[in-house]
Amino acid sequence: MTDARPDETETLAAELLPLALEAARRAGELLRDGRPDDLTVAATKSSPIDVVTEMDIAAEKLITGHLAEHRPDDGFLGEEGASSAGSSGVRWVIDPLDGTVNYLYGLPTWSVSIAAERDGETLVGVVAIPMRGETFRAVRGGGAFLGDRPVRCRPAPPLERALVSTGFNYVTTVRAHQAEIARRLIPQLRDIRRGGSAAIDLCDVAAGRLDGYYERGLHPWDLAAGDLIAREAGALTGGRPGTRPGFDLTVAATPGVFEPLQSLLDDYGAWHD
């Protein structure tokens, strides 16, 4: 890993953020305004009900094309196949349509998630939620914003009054185990929500609309931007105790809820199938 001076990092982030915002805006407009009435499944991922539509693919091409036009030496990691190492040390981590099944059914809970990393650390995160008319953004060390308004996570309630969101895998056997975790967790909380977009759930923790969120099975493109936004809004994030958020487990919550929620999830085995 190469060290960079703070002013160099700030200068780089100031260059990357407008590019991410513009790419997310364009992709969001394409998805919102270009959704065909006869939208169909183009491919499947983990199971026949974990789908890719033609619009996922089109949105990723739009995003990578815009970013590559301005920064041709950067790398890419995209959910729908964009993958290149690049030579600049910057990698864009892209989910062009987080919440594809919601989008397929005409539900509004879907988003465009774009993050920029350098040396494994996320510098910039943008999550656009077109059907809400909202765009969340964060720069590492610079706070989190909804549009131009700073956002902060909620003051911590007792765990039994915490509203927590989660997500479920599309593989039936995995989902059954996750449902059992939720069944054991519900009596410990105010309630559980299931929105269908990890990026939106993380942003809703940042904005104080949720006290916490957890999920197993997230990929880097699912969480990179939302994780930064949640942390910059004052939330704590992690995986199993002592680890970073990742595929095994992602937990994000307001301080005071994070540790007891993480502990319960670890005890219940939420980190394995």
mmCIF file of C-alpha atoms in Angstrom:
data_model
loop_
_atom_site.group_PDB
_atom_site.id
_atom_site.type_symbol
_atom_site.label_atom_id
_atom_site.label_comp_id
_atom_site.label_asym_id
_atom_site.label_seq_id
_atom_site.Cartn_x
_atom_site.Cartn_y
_atom_site.Cartn_z
ATOM 1 C CA MET A 1 0.000 0.000 0.000
ATOM 2 C CA THR A 2 1.292 3.452 -0.844
ATOM 3 C CA ASP A 3 0.820 6.312 1.553
ATOM 4 C CA ALA A 4 -0.605 9.584 0.308
ATOM 5 C CA ARG A 5 -0.579 12.964 1.970
ATOM 6 C CA PRO A 6 -3.978 14.185 3.224
ATOM 7 C CA ASP A 7 -4.048 17.020 0.708
ATOM 8 C CA GLU A 8 -3.408 14.551 -2.140
ATOM 9 C CA THR A 9 -6.273 12.378 -0.935
ATOM 10 C CA GLU A 10 -8.590 15.384 -0.694
ATOM 11 C CA THR A 11 -7.633 16.528 -4.184
ATOM 12 C CA LEU A 12 -8.254 13.065 -5.609
ATOM 13 C CA ALA A 13 -11.594 12.727 -3.829
ATOM 14 C CA ALA A 14 -12.632 16.156 -5.091
ATOM 15 C CA GLU A 15 -11.981 14.916 -8.630
ATOM 16 C CA LEU A 16 -13.711 11.544 -8.180
ATOM 17 C CA LEU A 17 -16.899 12.681 -6.439
ATOM 18 C CA PRO A 18 -18.375 14.760 -9.297
ATOM 19 C CA LEU A 19 -17.680 11.915 -11.721
ATOM 20 C CA ALA A 20 -19.486 9.435 -9.464
ATOM 21 C CA LEU A 21 -22.416 11.806 -8.979
ATOM 22 C CA GLU A 22 -22.802 12.411 -12.700
ATOM 23 C CA ALA A 23 -22.498 8.716 -13.584
ATOM 24 C CA ALA A 24 -25.093 7.799 -10.943
ATOM 25 C CA ARG A 25 -27.428 10.552 -12.152
ATOM 26 C CA ARG A 26 -27.221 9.404 -15.753
ATOM 27 C CA ALA A 27 -27.682 5.745 -14.873
ATOM 28 C CA GLY A 28 -30.586 6.554 -12.570
ATOM 29 C CA GLU A 29 -32.340 8.523 -15.297
ATOM 30 C CA LEU A 30 -31.780 5.707 -17.791
ATOM 31 C CA LEU A 31 -33.248 3.158 -15.392
ATOM 32 C CA ARG A 32 -36.155 5.340 -14.305
ATOM 33 C CA ASP A 33 -37.148 6.737 -17.698
ATOM 34 C CA GLY A 34 -36.058 3.885 -19.949
ATOM 35 C CA ARG A 35 -37.662 0.948 -18.174
ATOM 36 C CA PRO A 36 -39.623 -0.935 -20.845
ATOM 37 C CA ASP A 37 -43.148 -2.113 -20.075
ATOM 38 C CA ASP A 38 -42.175 -5.603 -21.184
ATOM 39 C CA LEU A 39 -38.965 -5.762 -19.143
ATOM 40 C CA THR A 40 -37.606 -9.312 -19.152
ATOM 41 C CA VAL A 41 -34.871 -11.303 -17.447
ATOM 42 C CA ALA A 42 -31.604 -11.341 -19.414
ATOM 43 C CA ALA A 43 -29.757 -13.826 -17.187
ATOM 44 C CA THR A 44 -29.705 -15.357 -13.720
ATOM 45 C CA LYS A 45 -27.009 -15.250 -11.056
ATOM 46 C CA SER A 46 -27.076 -17.428 -7.936
ATOM 47 C CA SER A 47 -30.462 -19.004 -8.686
ATOM 48 C CA PRO A 48 -33.338 -18.738 -11.179
ATOM 49 C CA ILE A 49 -34.920 -16.028 -9.013
ATOM 50 C CA ASP A 50 -31.698 -13.971 -8.678
ATOM 51 C CA VAL A 51 -31.909 -12.124 -11.946
ATOM 52 C CA VAL A 52 -30.207 -9.683 -14.301
ATOM 53 C CA THR A 53 -32.286 -7.551 -16.652
ATOM 54 C CA GLU A 54 -31.248 -5.848 -19.866
ATOM 55 C CA MET A 55 -31.356 -2.570 -17.922
ATOM 56 C CA ASP A 56 -28.703 -3.695 -15.393
ATOM 57 C CA ILE A 57 -26.346 -4.316 -18.278
ATOM 58 C CA ALA A 58 -27.147 -1.043 -20.042
ATOM 59 C CA ALA A 59 -26.696 0.967 -16.830
ATOM 60 C CA GLU A 60 -23.296 -0.588 -16.107
ATOM 61 C CA LYS A 61 -22.106 0.181 -19.642
ATOM 62 C CA LEU A 62 -23.231 3.785 -19.244
ATOM 63 C CA ILE A 63 -21.429 4.156 -15.896
ATOM 64 C CA THR A 64 -18.157 2.555 -16.964
ATOM 65 C CA GLY A 65 -18.164 4.445 -20.245
ATOM 66 C CA HIS A 66 -18.588 7.797 -18.501
ATOM 67 C CA LEU A 67 -15.902 7.082 -15.920
ATOM 68 C CA ALA A 68 -13.431 5.656 -18.444
ATOM 69 C CA GLU A 69 -13.864 8.711 -20.662
ATOM 70 C CA HIS A 70 -12.596 10.941 -17.850
ATOM 71 C CA ARG A 71 -10.209 8.521 -16.097
ATOM 72 C CA PRO A 72 -9.036 5.919 -18.615
ATOM 73 C CA ASP A 73 -6.365 4.456 -16.319
ATOM 74 C CA ASP A 74 -8.704 3.511 -13.457
ATOM 75 C CA GLY A 75 -9.828 -0.038 -12.732
ATOM 76 C CA PHE A 76 -13.378 -1.360 -12.468
ATOM 77 C CA LEU A 77 -15.281 -3.980 -10.517
ATOM 78 C CA GLY A 78 -18.924 -4.157 -11.547
ATOM 79 C CA GLU A 79 -21.686 -6.569 -10.646
ATOM 80 C CA GLU A 80 -22.560 -7.237 -14.266
ATOM 81 C CA GLY A 81 -19.063 -8.137 -15.355
ATOM 82 C CA ALA A 82 -16.962 -4.988 -15.635
ATOM 83 C CA SER A 83 -13.505 -5.965 -14.416
ATOM 84 C CA SER A 84 -10.143 -4.365 -15.110
ATOM 85 C CA ALA A 85 -7.108 -3.727 -12.941
ATOM 86 C CA GLY A 86 -6.214 -0.290 -14.232
ATOM 87 C CA SER A 87 -2.888 1.402 -13.588
ATOM 88 C CA SER A 88 -3.800 4.508 -11.562
ATOM 89 C CA GLY A 89 -4.368 2.816 -8.200
ATOM 90 C CA VAL A 90 -8.046 3.840 -8.254
ATOM 91 C CA ARG A 91 -10.780 1.236 -8.694
ATOM 92 C CA TRP A 92 -14.454 1.954 -9.225
ATOM 93 C CA VAL A 93 -16.811 -0.516 -7.533
ATOM 94 C CA ILE A 94 -20.208 -0.404 -9.223
ATOM 95 C CA ASP A 95 -23.644 -1.860 -8.703
ATOM 96 C CA PRO A 96 -25.611 -0.373 -11.585
ATOM 97 C CA LEU A 97 -28.947 -1.585 -10.217
ATOM 98 C CA ASP A 98 -29.106 -2.691 -6.595
ATOM 99 C CA GLY A 99 -32.548 -4.151 -6.059
ATOM 100 C CA THR A 100 -33.038 -5.752 -9.466
ATOM 101 C CA VAL A 101 -36.018 -7.881 -8.426
ATOM 102 C CA ASN A 102 -37.747 -4.783 -7.031
ATOM 103 C CA TYR A 103 -37.064 -3.028 -10.331
ATOM 104 C CA LEU A 104 -38.353 -5.986 -12.336
ATOM 105 C CA TYR A 105 -41.637 -5.889 -10.417
ATOM 106 C CA GLY A 106 -42.012 -2.109 -10.616
ATOM 107 C CA LEU A 107 -41.271 -1.516 -6.930
ATOM 108 C CA PRO A 108 -39.469 1.759 -6.132
ATOM 109 C CA THR A 109 -36.790 0.424 -3.781
ATOM 110 C CA TRP A 110 -33.770 0.198 -6.084
ATOM 111 C CA SER A 111 -30.608 2.229 -6.411
ATOM 112 C CA VAL A 112 -27.405 2.943 -8.291
ATOM 113 C CA SER A 113 -24.278 2.456 -6.163
ATOM 114 C CA ILE A 114 -20.836 3.765 -7.148
ATOM 115 C CA ALA A 115 -17.710 3.802 -4.970
ATOM 116 C CA ALA A 116 -14.108 4.741 -5.700
ATOM 117 C CA GLU A 117 -11.330 2.924 -3.858
ATOM 118 C CA ARG A 118 -7.606 3.468 -3.605
ATOM 119 C CA ASP A 119 -5.312 0.886 -2.025
ATOM 120 C CA GLY A 120 -8.301 -0.994 -0.650
ATOM 121 C CA GLU A 121 -9.844 2.009 1.112
ATOM 122 C CA THR A 122 -13.053 3.599 -0.102
ATOM 123 C CA LEU A 123 -12.553 7.316 -0.749
ATOM 124 C CA VAL A 124 -15.894 8.232 -2.337
ATOM 125 C CA GLY A 125 -19.360 6.710 -2.202
ATOM 126 C CA VAL A 126 -22.535 7.692 -4.061
ATOM 127 C CA VAL A 127 -25.935 6.003 -3.871
ATOM 128 C CA ALA A 128 -28.688 7.391 -6.091
ATOM 129 C CA ILE A 129 -32.294 6.373 -5.359
ATOM 130 C CA PRO A 130 -34.203 7.751 -8.349
ATOM 131 C CA MET A 131 -37.733 6.827 -7.273
ATOM 132 C CA ARG A 132 -37.208 8.759 -4.024
ATOM 133 C CA GLY A 133 -35.482 11.628 -5.795
ATOM 134 C CA GLU A 134 -32.543 11.173 -3.395
ATOM 135 C CA THR A 135 -28.781 10.945 -3.798
ATOM 136 C CA PHE A 136 -26.537 10.110 -0.859
ATOM 137 C CA ARG A 137 -22.825 10.870 -0.989
ATOM 138 C CA ALA A 138 -19.767 10.723 1.193
ATOM 139 C CA VAL A 139 -16.055 11.396 0.992
ATOM 140 C CA ARG A 140 -13.789 9.664 3.472
ATOM 141 C CA GLY A 141 -13.320 12.000 6.434
ATOM 142 C CA GLY A 142 -15.781 14.549 5.068
ATOM 143 C CA GLY A 143 -19.133 13.426 6.473
ATOM 144 C CA ALA A 144 -22.227 12.065 4.737
ATOM 145 C CA PHE A 145 -24.820 14.032 2.819
ATOM 146 C CA LEU A 146 -28.269 13.592 1.344
ATOM 147 C CA GLY A 147 -28.136 16.076 -1.498
ATOM 148 C CA ASP A 148 -26.539 19.089 0.170
ATOM 149 C CA ARG A 149 -27.852 18.271 3.658
ATOM 150 C CA PRO A 150 -25.556 16.562 6.187
ATOM 151 C CA VAL A 151 -26.996 13.364 7.643
ATOM 152 C CA ARG A 152 -26.310 11.572 10.926
ATOM 153 C CA CYS A 153 -27.443 8.246 12.277
ATOM 154 C CA ARG A 154 -30.022 8.135 15.067
ATOM 155 C CA PRO A 155 -29.217 8.337 18.782
ATOM 156 C CA ALA A 156 -28.970 4.765 20.029
ATOM 157 C CA PRO A 157 -32.137 3.273 21.509
ATOM 158 C CA PRO A 158 -32.097 0.162 23.689
ATOM 159 C CA LEU A 159 -31.796 -2.891 21.454
ATOM 160 C CA GLU A 160 -35.386 -3.907 22.213
ATOM 161 C CA ARG A 161 -36.547 -0.622 20.612
ATOM 162 C CA ALA A 162 -34.288 -0.822 17.582
ATOM 163 C CA LEU A 163 -35.708 -1.002 14.057
ATOM 164 C CA VAL A 164 -33.384 -3.208 12.001
ATOM 165 C CA SER A 165 -33.383 -4.140 8.330
ATOM 166 C CA THR A 166 -31.994 -7.250 6.663
ATOM 167 C CA GLY A 167 -31.913 -9.069 3.347
ATOM 168 C CA PHE A 168 -32.274 -12.671 2.242
ATOM 169 C CA ASN A 169 -30.329 -14.747 -0.241
ATOM 170 C CA TYR A 170 -32.015 -16.043 -3.387
ATOM 171 C CA VAL A 171 -30.778 -19.614 -2.838
ATOM 172 C CA THR A 172 -33.631 -21.410 -1.058
ATOM 173 C CA THR A 173 -31.566 -23.375 1.460
ATOM 174 C CA VAL A 174 -29.559 -20.303 2.439
ATOM 175 C CA ARG A 175 -32.690 -18.193 2.748
ATOM 176 C CA ALA A 176 -34.257 -20.742 5.064
ATOM 177 C CA HIS A 177 -31.331 -20.419 7.484
ATOM 178 C CA GLN A 178 -31.513 -16.635 7.281
ATOM 179 C CA ALA A 179 -35.216 -16.779 8.088
ATOM 180 C CA GLU A 180 -34.408 -18.788 11.205
ATOM 181 C CA ILE A 181 -31.897 -16.120 12.277
ATOM 182 C CA ALA A 182 -34.584 -13.455 11.791
ATOM 183 C CA ARG A 183 -37.103 -15.530 13.771
ATOM 184 C CA ARG A 184 -34.708 -15.665 16.730
ATOM 185 C CA LEU A 185 -33.801 -11.994 16.428
ATOM 186 C CA ILE A 186 -37.280 -10.462 16.121
ATOM 187 C CA PRO A 187 -38.206 -10.879 19.835
ATOM 188 C CA GLN A 188 -35.042 -8.934 20.745
ATOM 189 C CA LEU A 189 -35.951 -5.885 18.596
ATOM 190 C CA ARG A 190 -38.710 -3.387 17.893
ATOM 191 C CA ASP A 191 -39.150 -4.974 14.450
ATOM 192 C CA ILE A 192 -37.389 -6.072 11.270
ATOM 193 C CA ARG A 193 -37.720 -4.637 7.777
ATOM 194 C CA ARG A 194 -36.726 -6.155 4.416
ATOM 195 C CA GLY A 195 -36.253 -3.578 1.679
ATOM 196 C CA GLY A 196 -34.401 -5.413 -1.067
ATOM 197 C CA SER A 197 -31.476 -3.043 -1.673
ATOM 198 C CA ALA A 198 -28.424 -3.258 0.579
ATOM 199 C CA ALA A 199 -27.182 0.146 -0.571
ATOM 200 C CA ILE A 200 -30.476 1.798 0.392
ATOM 201 C CA ASP A 201 -30.546 0.042 3.766
ATOM 202 C CA LEU A 202 -27.053 1.326 4.565
ATOM 203 C CA CYS A 203 -28.055 4.843 3.540
ATOM 204 C CA ASP A 204 -31.197 4.619 5.660
ATOM 205 C CA VAL A 205 -29.014 3.789 8.669
ATOM 206 C CA ALA A 206 -26.967 6.875 7.807
ATOM 207 C CA ALA A 207 -30.085 9.047 7.577
ATOM 208 C CA GLY A 208 -31.575 7.834 10.875
ATOM 209 C CA ARG A 209 -34.411 5.922 9.227
ATOM 210 C CA LEU A 210 -33.143 2.638 10.632
ATOM 211 C CA ASP A 211 -31.249 1.827 13.814
ATOM 212 C CA GLY A 212 -29.387 -1.044 12.202
ATOM 213 C CA TYR A 213 -28.954 -3.361 9.247
ATOM 214 C CA TYR A 214 -27.377 -6.759 8.753
ATOM 215 C CA GLU A 215 -27.004 -9.235 5.907
ATOM 216 C CA ARG A 216 -24.926 -12.218 4.880
ATOM 217 C CA GLY A 217 -23.751 -12.701 1.309
ATOM 218 C CA LEU A 218 -22.959 -9.148 0.204
ATOM 219 C CA HIS A 219 -20.365 -8.542 -2.485
ATOM 220 C CA PRO A 220 -18.080 -5.490 -2.668
ATOM 221 C CA TRP A 221 -20.386 -3.714 -5.136
ATOM 222 C CA ASP A 222 -23.351 -4.177 -2.777
ATOM 223 C CA LEU A 223 -21.762 -2.425 0.173
ATOM 224 C CA ALA A 224 -18.766 -0.280 -0.817
ATOM 225 C CA ALA A 225 -20.581 3.030 -1.263
ATOM 226 C CA GLY A 226 -23.251 2.493 1.403
ATOM 227 C CA ASP A 227 -20.715 1.373 4.000
ATOM 228 C CA LEU A 228 -18.726 4.596 3.601
ATOM 229 C CA ILE A 229 -21.894 6.704 3.763
ATOM 230 C CA ALA A 230 -23.052 4.940 6.940
ATOM 231 C CA ARG A 231 -19.650 5.345 8.628
ATOM 232 C CA GLU A 232 -19.363 8.988 7.663
ATOM 233 C CA ALA A 233 -22.808 9.539 9.210
ATOM 234 C CA GLY A 234 -21.539 8.194 12.535
ATOM 235 C CA ALA A 235 -22.669 4.576 12.280
ATOM 236 C CA LEU A 236 -20.428 1.648 13.105
ATOM 237 C CA THR A 237 -19.927 -1.106 10.544
ATOM 238 C CA GLY A 238 -18.277 -4.496 10.617
ATOM 239 C CA GLY A 239 -18.657 -8.208 10.071
ATOM 240 C CA ARG A 240 -18.062 -10.767 12.785
ATOM 241 C CA PRO A 241 -16.495 -9.186 15.881
ATOM 242 C CA GLY A 242 -13.115 -7.756 14.938
ATOM 243 C CA THR A 243 -13.592 -8.042 11.181
ATOM 244 C CA ARG A 244 -14.603 -5.706 8.392
ATOM 245 C CA PRO A 245 -17.979 -6.010 6.658
ATOM 246 C CA GLY A 246 -17.983 -8.547 3.866
ATOM 247 C CA PHE A 247 -19.553 -11.642 2.378
ATOM 248 C CA ASP A 248 -19.700 -13.604 5.638
ATOM 249 C CA LEU A 249 -21.577 -10.852 7.440
ATOM 250 C CA THR A 250 -22.224 -7.132 7.170
ATOM 251 C CA VAL A 251 -23.559 -5.201 10.163
ATOM 252 C CA ALA A 252 -24.185 -1.455 10.285
ATOM 253 C CA ALA A 253 -25.833 0.304 13.184
ATOM 254 C CA THR A 254 -25.910 3.386 15.314
ATOM 255 C CA PRO A 255 -23.388 3.221 18.170
ATOM 256 C CA GLY A 256 -25.008 1.503 21.111
ATOM 257 C CA VAL A 257 -27.005 -0.828 18.878
ATOM 258 C CA PHE A 258 -24.045 -2.087 16.860
ATOM 259 C CA GLU A 259 -22.256 -4.174 19.480
ATOM 260 C CA PRO A 260 -25.268 -6.002 20.977
ATOM 261 C CA LEU A 261 -26.704 -6.622 17.494
ATOM 262 C CA GLN A 262 -23.385 -7.909 16.191
ATOM 263 C CA SER A 263 -22.978 -10.135 19.239
ATOM 264 C CA LEU A 264 -26.424 -11.702 18.808
ATOM 265 C CA LEU A 265 -25.833 -12.306 15.116
ATOM 266 C CA ASP A 266 -22.507 -13.954 15.857
ATOM 267 C CA ASP A 267 -24.059 -16.164 18.539
ATOM 268 C CA TYR A 268 -26.920 -17.154 16.235
ATOM 269 C CA GLY A 269 -24.573 -18.102 13.400
ATOM 270 C CA ALA A 270 -25.692 -15.426 10.948
ATOM 271 C CA TRP A 271 -22.229 -15.605 9.379
ATOM 272 C CA HIS A 272 -22.678 -19.062 7.872
ATOM 273 C CA ASP A 273 -25.276 -20.859 5.770
#
